[in-house]
Coordinates of C-alpha atoms in Angstrom, one line a residue:
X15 CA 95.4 88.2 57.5
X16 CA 94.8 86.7 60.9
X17 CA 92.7 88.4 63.7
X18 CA 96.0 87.8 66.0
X19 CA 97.9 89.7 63.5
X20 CA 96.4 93.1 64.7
X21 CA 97.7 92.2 68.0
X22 CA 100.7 90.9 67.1
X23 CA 103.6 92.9 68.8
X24 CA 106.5 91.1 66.3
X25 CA 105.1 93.1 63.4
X26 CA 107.5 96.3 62.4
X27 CA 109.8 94.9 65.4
X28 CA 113.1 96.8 65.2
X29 CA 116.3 93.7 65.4
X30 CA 116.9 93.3 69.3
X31 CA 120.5 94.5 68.8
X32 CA 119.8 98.1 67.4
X33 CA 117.2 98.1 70.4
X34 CA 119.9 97.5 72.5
X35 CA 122.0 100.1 71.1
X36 CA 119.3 103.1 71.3
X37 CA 118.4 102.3 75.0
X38 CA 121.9 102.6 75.5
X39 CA 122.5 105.5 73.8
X40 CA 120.1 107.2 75.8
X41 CA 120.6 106.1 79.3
X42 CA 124.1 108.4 79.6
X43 CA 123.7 111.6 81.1
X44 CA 126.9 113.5 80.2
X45 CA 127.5 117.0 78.4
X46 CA 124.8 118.2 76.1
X47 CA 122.3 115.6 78.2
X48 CA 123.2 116.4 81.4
X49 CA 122.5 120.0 79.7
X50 CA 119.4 119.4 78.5
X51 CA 118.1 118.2 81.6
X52 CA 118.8 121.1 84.1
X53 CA 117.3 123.6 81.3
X54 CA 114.0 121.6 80.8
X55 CA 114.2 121.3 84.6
X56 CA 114.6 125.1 85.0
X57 CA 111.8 125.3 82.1
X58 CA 109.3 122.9 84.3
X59 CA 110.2 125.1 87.3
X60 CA 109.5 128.3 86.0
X61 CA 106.2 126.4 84.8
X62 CA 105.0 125.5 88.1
X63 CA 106.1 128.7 89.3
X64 CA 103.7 130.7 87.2
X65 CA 101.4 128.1 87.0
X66 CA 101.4 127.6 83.3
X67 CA 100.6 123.9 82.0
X68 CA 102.1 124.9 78.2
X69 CA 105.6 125.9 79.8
X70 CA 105.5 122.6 81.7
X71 CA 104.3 120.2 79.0
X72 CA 107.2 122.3 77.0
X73 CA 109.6 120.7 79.2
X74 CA 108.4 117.3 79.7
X75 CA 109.1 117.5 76.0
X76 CA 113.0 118.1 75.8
X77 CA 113.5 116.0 78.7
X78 CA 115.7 113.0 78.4
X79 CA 114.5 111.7 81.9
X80 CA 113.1 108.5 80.4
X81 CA 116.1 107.3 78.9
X82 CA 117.7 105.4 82.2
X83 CA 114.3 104.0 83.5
X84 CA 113.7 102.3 80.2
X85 CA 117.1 101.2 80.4
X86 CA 116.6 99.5 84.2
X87 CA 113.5 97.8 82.8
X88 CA 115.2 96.6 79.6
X89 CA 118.4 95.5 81.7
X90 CA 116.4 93.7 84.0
X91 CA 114.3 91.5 81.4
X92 CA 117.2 90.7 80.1
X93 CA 119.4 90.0 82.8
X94 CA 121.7 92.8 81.7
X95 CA 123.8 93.5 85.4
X96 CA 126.0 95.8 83.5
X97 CA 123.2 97.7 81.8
X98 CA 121.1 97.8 85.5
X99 CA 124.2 99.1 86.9
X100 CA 124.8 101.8 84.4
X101 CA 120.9 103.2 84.1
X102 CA 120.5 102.9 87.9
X103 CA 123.7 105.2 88.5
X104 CA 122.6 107.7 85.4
X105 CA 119.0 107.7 86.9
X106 CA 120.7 109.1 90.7
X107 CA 122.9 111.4 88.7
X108 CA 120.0 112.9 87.1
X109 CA 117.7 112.7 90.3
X110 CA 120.0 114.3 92.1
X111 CA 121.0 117.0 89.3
X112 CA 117.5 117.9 88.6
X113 CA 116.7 118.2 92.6
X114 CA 119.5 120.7 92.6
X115 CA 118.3 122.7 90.0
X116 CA 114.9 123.0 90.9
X117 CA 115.8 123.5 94.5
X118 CA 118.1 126.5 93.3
X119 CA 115.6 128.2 91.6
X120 CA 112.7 128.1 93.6
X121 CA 115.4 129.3 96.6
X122 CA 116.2 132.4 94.3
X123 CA 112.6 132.8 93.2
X124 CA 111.1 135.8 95.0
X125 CA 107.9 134.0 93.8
X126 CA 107.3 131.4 96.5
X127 CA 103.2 131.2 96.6
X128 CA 101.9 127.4 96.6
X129 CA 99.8 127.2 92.6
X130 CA 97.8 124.6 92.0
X131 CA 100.2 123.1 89.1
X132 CA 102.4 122.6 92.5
X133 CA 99.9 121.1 94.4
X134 CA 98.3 118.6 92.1
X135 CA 102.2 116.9 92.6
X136 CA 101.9 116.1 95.9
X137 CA 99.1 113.7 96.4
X138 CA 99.9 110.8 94.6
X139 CA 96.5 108.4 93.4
X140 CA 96.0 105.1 91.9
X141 CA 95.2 107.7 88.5
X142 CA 99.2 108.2 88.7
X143 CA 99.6 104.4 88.9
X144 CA 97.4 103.8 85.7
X145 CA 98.7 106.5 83.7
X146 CA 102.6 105.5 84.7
X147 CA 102.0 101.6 84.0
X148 CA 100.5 102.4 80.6
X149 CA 102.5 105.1 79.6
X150 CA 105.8 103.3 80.1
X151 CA 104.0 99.9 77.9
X152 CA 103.5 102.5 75.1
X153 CA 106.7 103.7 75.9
X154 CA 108.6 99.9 75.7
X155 CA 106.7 99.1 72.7
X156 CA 107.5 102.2 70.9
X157 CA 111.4 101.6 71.5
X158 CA 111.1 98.5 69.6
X159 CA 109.9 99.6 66.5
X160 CA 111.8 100.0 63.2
X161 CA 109.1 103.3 62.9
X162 CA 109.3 104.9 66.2
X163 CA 106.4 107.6 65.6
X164 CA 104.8 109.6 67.6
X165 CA 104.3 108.1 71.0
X166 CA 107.6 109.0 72.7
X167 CA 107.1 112.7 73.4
X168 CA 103.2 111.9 74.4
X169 CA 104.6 109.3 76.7
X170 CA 106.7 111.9 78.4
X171 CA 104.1 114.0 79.0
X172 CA 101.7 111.5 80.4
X173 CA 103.6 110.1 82.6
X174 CA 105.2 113.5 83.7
X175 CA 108.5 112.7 85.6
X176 CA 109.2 116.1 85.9
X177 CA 107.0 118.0 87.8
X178 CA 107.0 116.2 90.7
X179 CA 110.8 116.5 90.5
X180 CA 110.5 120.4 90.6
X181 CA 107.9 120.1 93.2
X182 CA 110.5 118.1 95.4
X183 CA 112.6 120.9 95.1
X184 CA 110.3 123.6 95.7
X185 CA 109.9 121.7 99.0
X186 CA 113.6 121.5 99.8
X187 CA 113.8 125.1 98.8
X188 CA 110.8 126.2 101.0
X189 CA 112.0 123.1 103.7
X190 CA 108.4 122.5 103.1
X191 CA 109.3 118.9 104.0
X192 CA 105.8 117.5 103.3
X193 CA 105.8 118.8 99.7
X194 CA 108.9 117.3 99.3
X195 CA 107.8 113.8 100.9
X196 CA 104.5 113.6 98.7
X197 CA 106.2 114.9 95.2
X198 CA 109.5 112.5 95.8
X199 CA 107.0 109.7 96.2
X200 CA 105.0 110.3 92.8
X201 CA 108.0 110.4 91.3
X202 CA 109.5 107.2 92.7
X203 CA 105.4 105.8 91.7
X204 CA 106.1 106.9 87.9
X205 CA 110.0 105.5 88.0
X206 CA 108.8 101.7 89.2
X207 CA 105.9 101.4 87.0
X208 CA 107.6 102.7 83.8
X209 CA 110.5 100.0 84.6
X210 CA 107.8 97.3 85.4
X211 CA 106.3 98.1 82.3
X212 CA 108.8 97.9 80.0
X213 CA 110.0 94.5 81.7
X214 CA 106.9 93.3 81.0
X215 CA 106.9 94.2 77.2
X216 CA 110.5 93.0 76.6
X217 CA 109.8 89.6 78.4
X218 CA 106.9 89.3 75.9
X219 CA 108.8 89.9 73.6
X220 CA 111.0 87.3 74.2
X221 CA 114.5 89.1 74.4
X222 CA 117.1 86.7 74.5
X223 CA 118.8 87.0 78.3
X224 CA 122.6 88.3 78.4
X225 CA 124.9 85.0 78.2
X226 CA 128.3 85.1 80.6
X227 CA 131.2 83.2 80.0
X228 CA 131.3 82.4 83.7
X229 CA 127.9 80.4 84.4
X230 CA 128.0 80.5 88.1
X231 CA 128.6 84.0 87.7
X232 CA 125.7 84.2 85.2
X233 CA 123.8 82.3 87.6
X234 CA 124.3 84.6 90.8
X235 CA 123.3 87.6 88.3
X236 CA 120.1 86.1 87.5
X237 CA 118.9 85.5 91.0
X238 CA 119.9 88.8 92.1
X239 CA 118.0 90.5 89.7
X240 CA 115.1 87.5 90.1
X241 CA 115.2 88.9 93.8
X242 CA 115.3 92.8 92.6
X243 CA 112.5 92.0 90.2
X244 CA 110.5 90.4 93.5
X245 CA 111.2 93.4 95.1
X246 CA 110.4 96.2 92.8
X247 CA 106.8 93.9 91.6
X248 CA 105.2 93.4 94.9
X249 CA 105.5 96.5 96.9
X250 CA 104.9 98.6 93.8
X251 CA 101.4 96.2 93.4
X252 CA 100.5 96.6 96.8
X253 CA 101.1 100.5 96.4
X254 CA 98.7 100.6 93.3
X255 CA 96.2 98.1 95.3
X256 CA 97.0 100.6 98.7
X257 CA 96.2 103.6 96.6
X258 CA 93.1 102.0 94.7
X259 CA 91.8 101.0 98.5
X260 CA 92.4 105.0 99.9
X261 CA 90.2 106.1 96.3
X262 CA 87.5 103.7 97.2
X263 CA 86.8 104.9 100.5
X264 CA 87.2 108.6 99.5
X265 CA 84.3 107.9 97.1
X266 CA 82.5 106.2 100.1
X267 CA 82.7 108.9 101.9
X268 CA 81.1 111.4 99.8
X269 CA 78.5 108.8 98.6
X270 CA 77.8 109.2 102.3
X271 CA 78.0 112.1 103.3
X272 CA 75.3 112.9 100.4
X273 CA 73.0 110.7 101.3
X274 CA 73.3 111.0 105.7
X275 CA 73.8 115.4 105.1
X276 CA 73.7 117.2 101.9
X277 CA 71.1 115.8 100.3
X278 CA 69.3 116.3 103.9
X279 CA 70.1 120.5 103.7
X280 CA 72.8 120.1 106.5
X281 CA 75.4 122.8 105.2
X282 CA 79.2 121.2 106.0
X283 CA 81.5 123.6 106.9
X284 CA 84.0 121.2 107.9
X285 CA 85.6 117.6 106.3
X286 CA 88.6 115.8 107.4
X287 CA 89.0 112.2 105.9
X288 CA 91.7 110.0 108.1
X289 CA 93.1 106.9 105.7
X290 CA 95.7 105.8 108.2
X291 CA 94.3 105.6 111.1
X292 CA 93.1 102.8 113.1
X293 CA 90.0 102.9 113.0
X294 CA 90.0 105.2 109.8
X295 CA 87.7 108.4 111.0
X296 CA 85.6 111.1 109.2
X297 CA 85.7 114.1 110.9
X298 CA 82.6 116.5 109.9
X299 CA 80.9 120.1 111.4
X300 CA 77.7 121.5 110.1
X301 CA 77.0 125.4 110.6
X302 CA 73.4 124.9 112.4
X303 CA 72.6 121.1 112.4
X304 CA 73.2 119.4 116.2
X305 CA 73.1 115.4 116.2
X306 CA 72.4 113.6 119.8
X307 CA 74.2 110.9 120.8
X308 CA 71.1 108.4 119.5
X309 CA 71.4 109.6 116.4
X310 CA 75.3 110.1 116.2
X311 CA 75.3 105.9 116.8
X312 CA 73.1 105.5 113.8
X313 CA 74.9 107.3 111.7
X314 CA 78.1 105.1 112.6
X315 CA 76.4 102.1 112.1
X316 CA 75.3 102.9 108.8
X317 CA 78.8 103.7 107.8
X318 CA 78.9 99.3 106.9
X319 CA 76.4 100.3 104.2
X320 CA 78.4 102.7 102.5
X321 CA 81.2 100.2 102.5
X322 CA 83.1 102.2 105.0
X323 CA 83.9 99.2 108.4
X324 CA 86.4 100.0 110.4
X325 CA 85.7 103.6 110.3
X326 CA 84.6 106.3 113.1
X327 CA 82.4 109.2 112.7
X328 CA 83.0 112.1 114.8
X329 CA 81.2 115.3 114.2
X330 CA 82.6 118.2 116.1
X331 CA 79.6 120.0 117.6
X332 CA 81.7 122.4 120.0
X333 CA 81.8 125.6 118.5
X334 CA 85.4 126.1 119.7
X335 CA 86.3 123.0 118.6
X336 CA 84.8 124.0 115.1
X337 CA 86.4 127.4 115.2
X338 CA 89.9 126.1 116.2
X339 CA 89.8 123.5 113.8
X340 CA 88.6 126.1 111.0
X341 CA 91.5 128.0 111.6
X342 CA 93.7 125.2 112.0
X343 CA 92.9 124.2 108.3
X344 CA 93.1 128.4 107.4
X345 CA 96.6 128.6 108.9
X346 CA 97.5 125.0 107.2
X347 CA 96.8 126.4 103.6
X348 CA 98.4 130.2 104.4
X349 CA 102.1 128.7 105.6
X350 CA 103.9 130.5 102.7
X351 CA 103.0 134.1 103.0
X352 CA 103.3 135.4 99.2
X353 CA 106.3 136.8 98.2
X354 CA 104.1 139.9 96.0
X355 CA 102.2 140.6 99.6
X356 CA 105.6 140.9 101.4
X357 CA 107.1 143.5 99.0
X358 CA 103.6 145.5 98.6
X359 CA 104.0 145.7 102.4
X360 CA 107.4 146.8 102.2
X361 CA 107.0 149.1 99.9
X362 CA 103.7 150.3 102.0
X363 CA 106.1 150.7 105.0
X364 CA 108.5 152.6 103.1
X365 CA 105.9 155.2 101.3
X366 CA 104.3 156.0 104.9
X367 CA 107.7 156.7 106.0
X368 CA 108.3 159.5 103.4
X369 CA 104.6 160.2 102.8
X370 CA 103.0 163.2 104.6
X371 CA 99.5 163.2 104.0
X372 CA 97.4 165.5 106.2
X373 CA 94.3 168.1 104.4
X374 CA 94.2 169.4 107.8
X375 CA 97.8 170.7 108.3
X376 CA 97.3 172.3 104.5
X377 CA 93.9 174.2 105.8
X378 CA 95.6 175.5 108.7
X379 CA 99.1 177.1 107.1
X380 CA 96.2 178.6 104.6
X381 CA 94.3 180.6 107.8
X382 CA 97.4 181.2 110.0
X383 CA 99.8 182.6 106.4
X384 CA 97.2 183.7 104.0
X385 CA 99.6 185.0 101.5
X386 CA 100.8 181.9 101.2
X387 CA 99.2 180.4 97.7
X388 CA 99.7 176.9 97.6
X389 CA 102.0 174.8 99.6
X390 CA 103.9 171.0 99.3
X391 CA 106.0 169.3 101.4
X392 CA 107.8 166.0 102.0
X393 CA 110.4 164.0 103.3
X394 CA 113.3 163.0 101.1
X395 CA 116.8 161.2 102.0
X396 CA 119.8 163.9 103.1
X397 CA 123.2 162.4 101.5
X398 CA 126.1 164.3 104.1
X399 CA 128.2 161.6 102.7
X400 CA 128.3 158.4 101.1
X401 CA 127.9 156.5 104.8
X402 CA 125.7 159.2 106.2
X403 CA 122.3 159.5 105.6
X404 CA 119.6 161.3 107.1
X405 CA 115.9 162.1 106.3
X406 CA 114.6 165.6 106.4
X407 CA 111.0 167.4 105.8
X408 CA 110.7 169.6 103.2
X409 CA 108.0 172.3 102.6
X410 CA 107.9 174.6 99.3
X411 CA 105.6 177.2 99.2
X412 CA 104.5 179.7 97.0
X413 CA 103.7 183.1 98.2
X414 CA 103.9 187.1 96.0
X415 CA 104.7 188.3 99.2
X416 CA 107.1 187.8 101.8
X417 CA 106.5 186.0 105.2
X418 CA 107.7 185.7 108.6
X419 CA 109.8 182.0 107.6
X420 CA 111.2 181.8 110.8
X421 CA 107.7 181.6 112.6
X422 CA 106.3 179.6 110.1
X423 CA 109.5 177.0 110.4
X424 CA 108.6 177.1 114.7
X425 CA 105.1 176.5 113.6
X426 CA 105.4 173.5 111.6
X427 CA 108.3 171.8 113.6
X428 CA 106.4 172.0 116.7
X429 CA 103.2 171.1 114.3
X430 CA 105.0 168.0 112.6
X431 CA 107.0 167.2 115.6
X432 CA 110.3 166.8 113.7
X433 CA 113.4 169.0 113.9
X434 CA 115.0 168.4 110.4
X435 CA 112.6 171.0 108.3
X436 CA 113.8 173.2 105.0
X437 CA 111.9 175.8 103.8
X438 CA 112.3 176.5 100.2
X439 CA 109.8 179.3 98.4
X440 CA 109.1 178.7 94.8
X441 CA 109.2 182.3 93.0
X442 CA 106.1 183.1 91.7
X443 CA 106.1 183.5 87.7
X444 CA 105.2 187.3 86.4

């Protein structure tokens, strides 16, 4: 055996044409798919919702999401325009459809507190690039194999399409636009590199192009999707080279700030990193450590060591400054007030409302009516009618003997301020 054998991609390669077929068969989202979908949608939703990574994973599992992007990729190696067509208007339908359903749910959900499962979809990295590339190459290769093992469902939890689907529609459902924006992109990451990938593995391996009767026809299909190919390839490269760029100068940063503060003893209270700007700034506070303007210009000059040009150090020294932007960030990371703290507070309002809860009013019915021998009261809900409802205090007291209840009724009205109170005695057991 050769040493090219082991990497040899034609070995255990399924025939083209039942390739062909099983891309196509999957591509279609219709009935039981389209089914199937919103469920493992609703499944990933509840997921993020409680923050459980098995539930999620569970769903990335039964999800047929991949089907139409490995279609696009396979039509567009092989200069399939009726394939393209067909997986491009499956991939909106099921976009759009899952969207929907995760938008529904988290609208419904009286569980709308940010988890981290949530937030780890909205900051796409050049980690989400890597993982998407190689995920949809395992992906393409494992489509073209006679044996299909094991790969598939590990490539659909790798390169997670789902999640950041669901966290789309958590934003829509929150109008938590910024969620939305950073989550929609991820996913739109993962869809391009999976179809890039898979072009690349079926151009390798040398799928034979889609003839046409009609050559000039043939001809204008191949230089459109030449031209689609151009423009999927380079923007989605100099994403990957954008986001590989934005991790390097985060790592800067902290190798930095270690070596200029933390490894000094400054304690930070304060970071804010600014990518897009021009210059790019680093925005820092300390809790005791002051820096003169000498000193401040050092520090920004020593920023080119650190491989971080083009880039402006501001520390905020101000303590209002430092305060409002504390609470700026504070107020930033509190936007959703929980759900569970909303109905405890409810239910807190709705408790004091019919709870009476005063030792002192209790000591003073036990000097002023002695015979009485233990005493509750209350307020409870009064139904006249079905539309007519009122709330009335109630007192029942125990006593062996009998009192003056009309001066003890004046008392307590004039005590509790309220004009709605019922006396009722509880008769002592003999």
């Amino acid at each position: 055996m050769k040493l090219t054998d082991f990497f040899n991609l034609h070995i255990g390669e399924e025939e083209p044409k039942k390739v062909l077929e099983n891309v196509t068969a999957n591509i279609s989202f219709r009935g039981a798919s389209l089914w199937i979908l919103a469920c493992a949608i609703l499944i990933a939703s509840v997921g993020l919702n409680v923050n459980s990574t098995a539930v999620i994973i569970g769903a990335m599992l039964i999800s047929p999401l991949m089907g139409p992007i490995v279609g696009a990729g396979f039509a567009l190696a092989t200069y399939d325009f009726v394939l393209l067509k067909k997986s491009g208007k499956n991939l909106l339908i099921a976009t759009v459809v899952s969207l929907s359903v995760s938008a529904i749910y988290f609208y419904i959900s009286p569980f709308k507190e940010v988890q981290s499962e949530l937030l780890a979809r909205t900051s796409p990295n050049i980690y989400d690039v890597l993982i998407a590339f190689f995920g949809g190459i395992v992906g393409a290769i494992s489509i073209t194999r006679v044996e299909k093992g094991n790969p598939i469902p590990g490539v659909a939890i790798a390169t997670a399409l789902m999640p950041p689907l669901c966290t789309a529609g958590f934003g829509i459902a929150t109008f938590n636009f910024t969620f939305f924006a950073g989550a929609f992109y991820l996913y739109i990451i993962n869809c391009f590199f999976i179809c890039i990938s898979t072009f690349f593995i079926i151009k390798l391996l040398n799928y034979q192009p889609v003839k046409w009767t009609n050559k000039i026809y043939e001809r204008r299909i191949k230089y459109g999707i030449s031209f689609l190919i151009l423009v999927m390839i380079i923007p989605s490269f100099y994403l990957a080279y954008n986001l590989l760029n934005q991790k390097k100068f985060s790592e800067n940063v902290e190798r930095y700030i270690a070596s200029e503060f933390t490894d000094k003893g400054y304690t930070m209270i304060y970071k804010k990193l600014s990518y897009n700007s021009n210059p790019r700034k680093i925005e820092l506070a300390f809790l005791s450590q002051k820096f003169d303007s000498l000193t401040l210009k050092r520090l920004n000059k020593d920023l080119e060591i650190f491989g971080l040009s083009n880039t402006e150090l501001i520390i905020k020294q101000d303590a209002s400054d430092i305060k409002s932007e504390i609470l700026k960030e504070i107020n930033l990371q509190n936007t959703n007030i929980s759900e569970k703290d909303l109905k405890i507070n409810e239910l807190q309002t709705a408790l004091s409302e019919y709870q009476i809860n005063n030792p002192e009013l209790v000591s003073e019915i036990n000097i002023l009516f002695p015979e009485i021998q233990n005493v509750a009261f209350g307020k409870m809900q009064d139904f006249v009618t079905k539309d007519s409802v009122t709330v009335k205090t109630y007192l029942i007291y125990k006593s062996d003997k009998n009192i003056d209840e009309n001066r003890l009724r004046l008392w307590l009205e004039n005590k509790m301020k309220t004009k709605n109170l019922t006396l009722i005695k509880n008769v002592a057991e003999k």
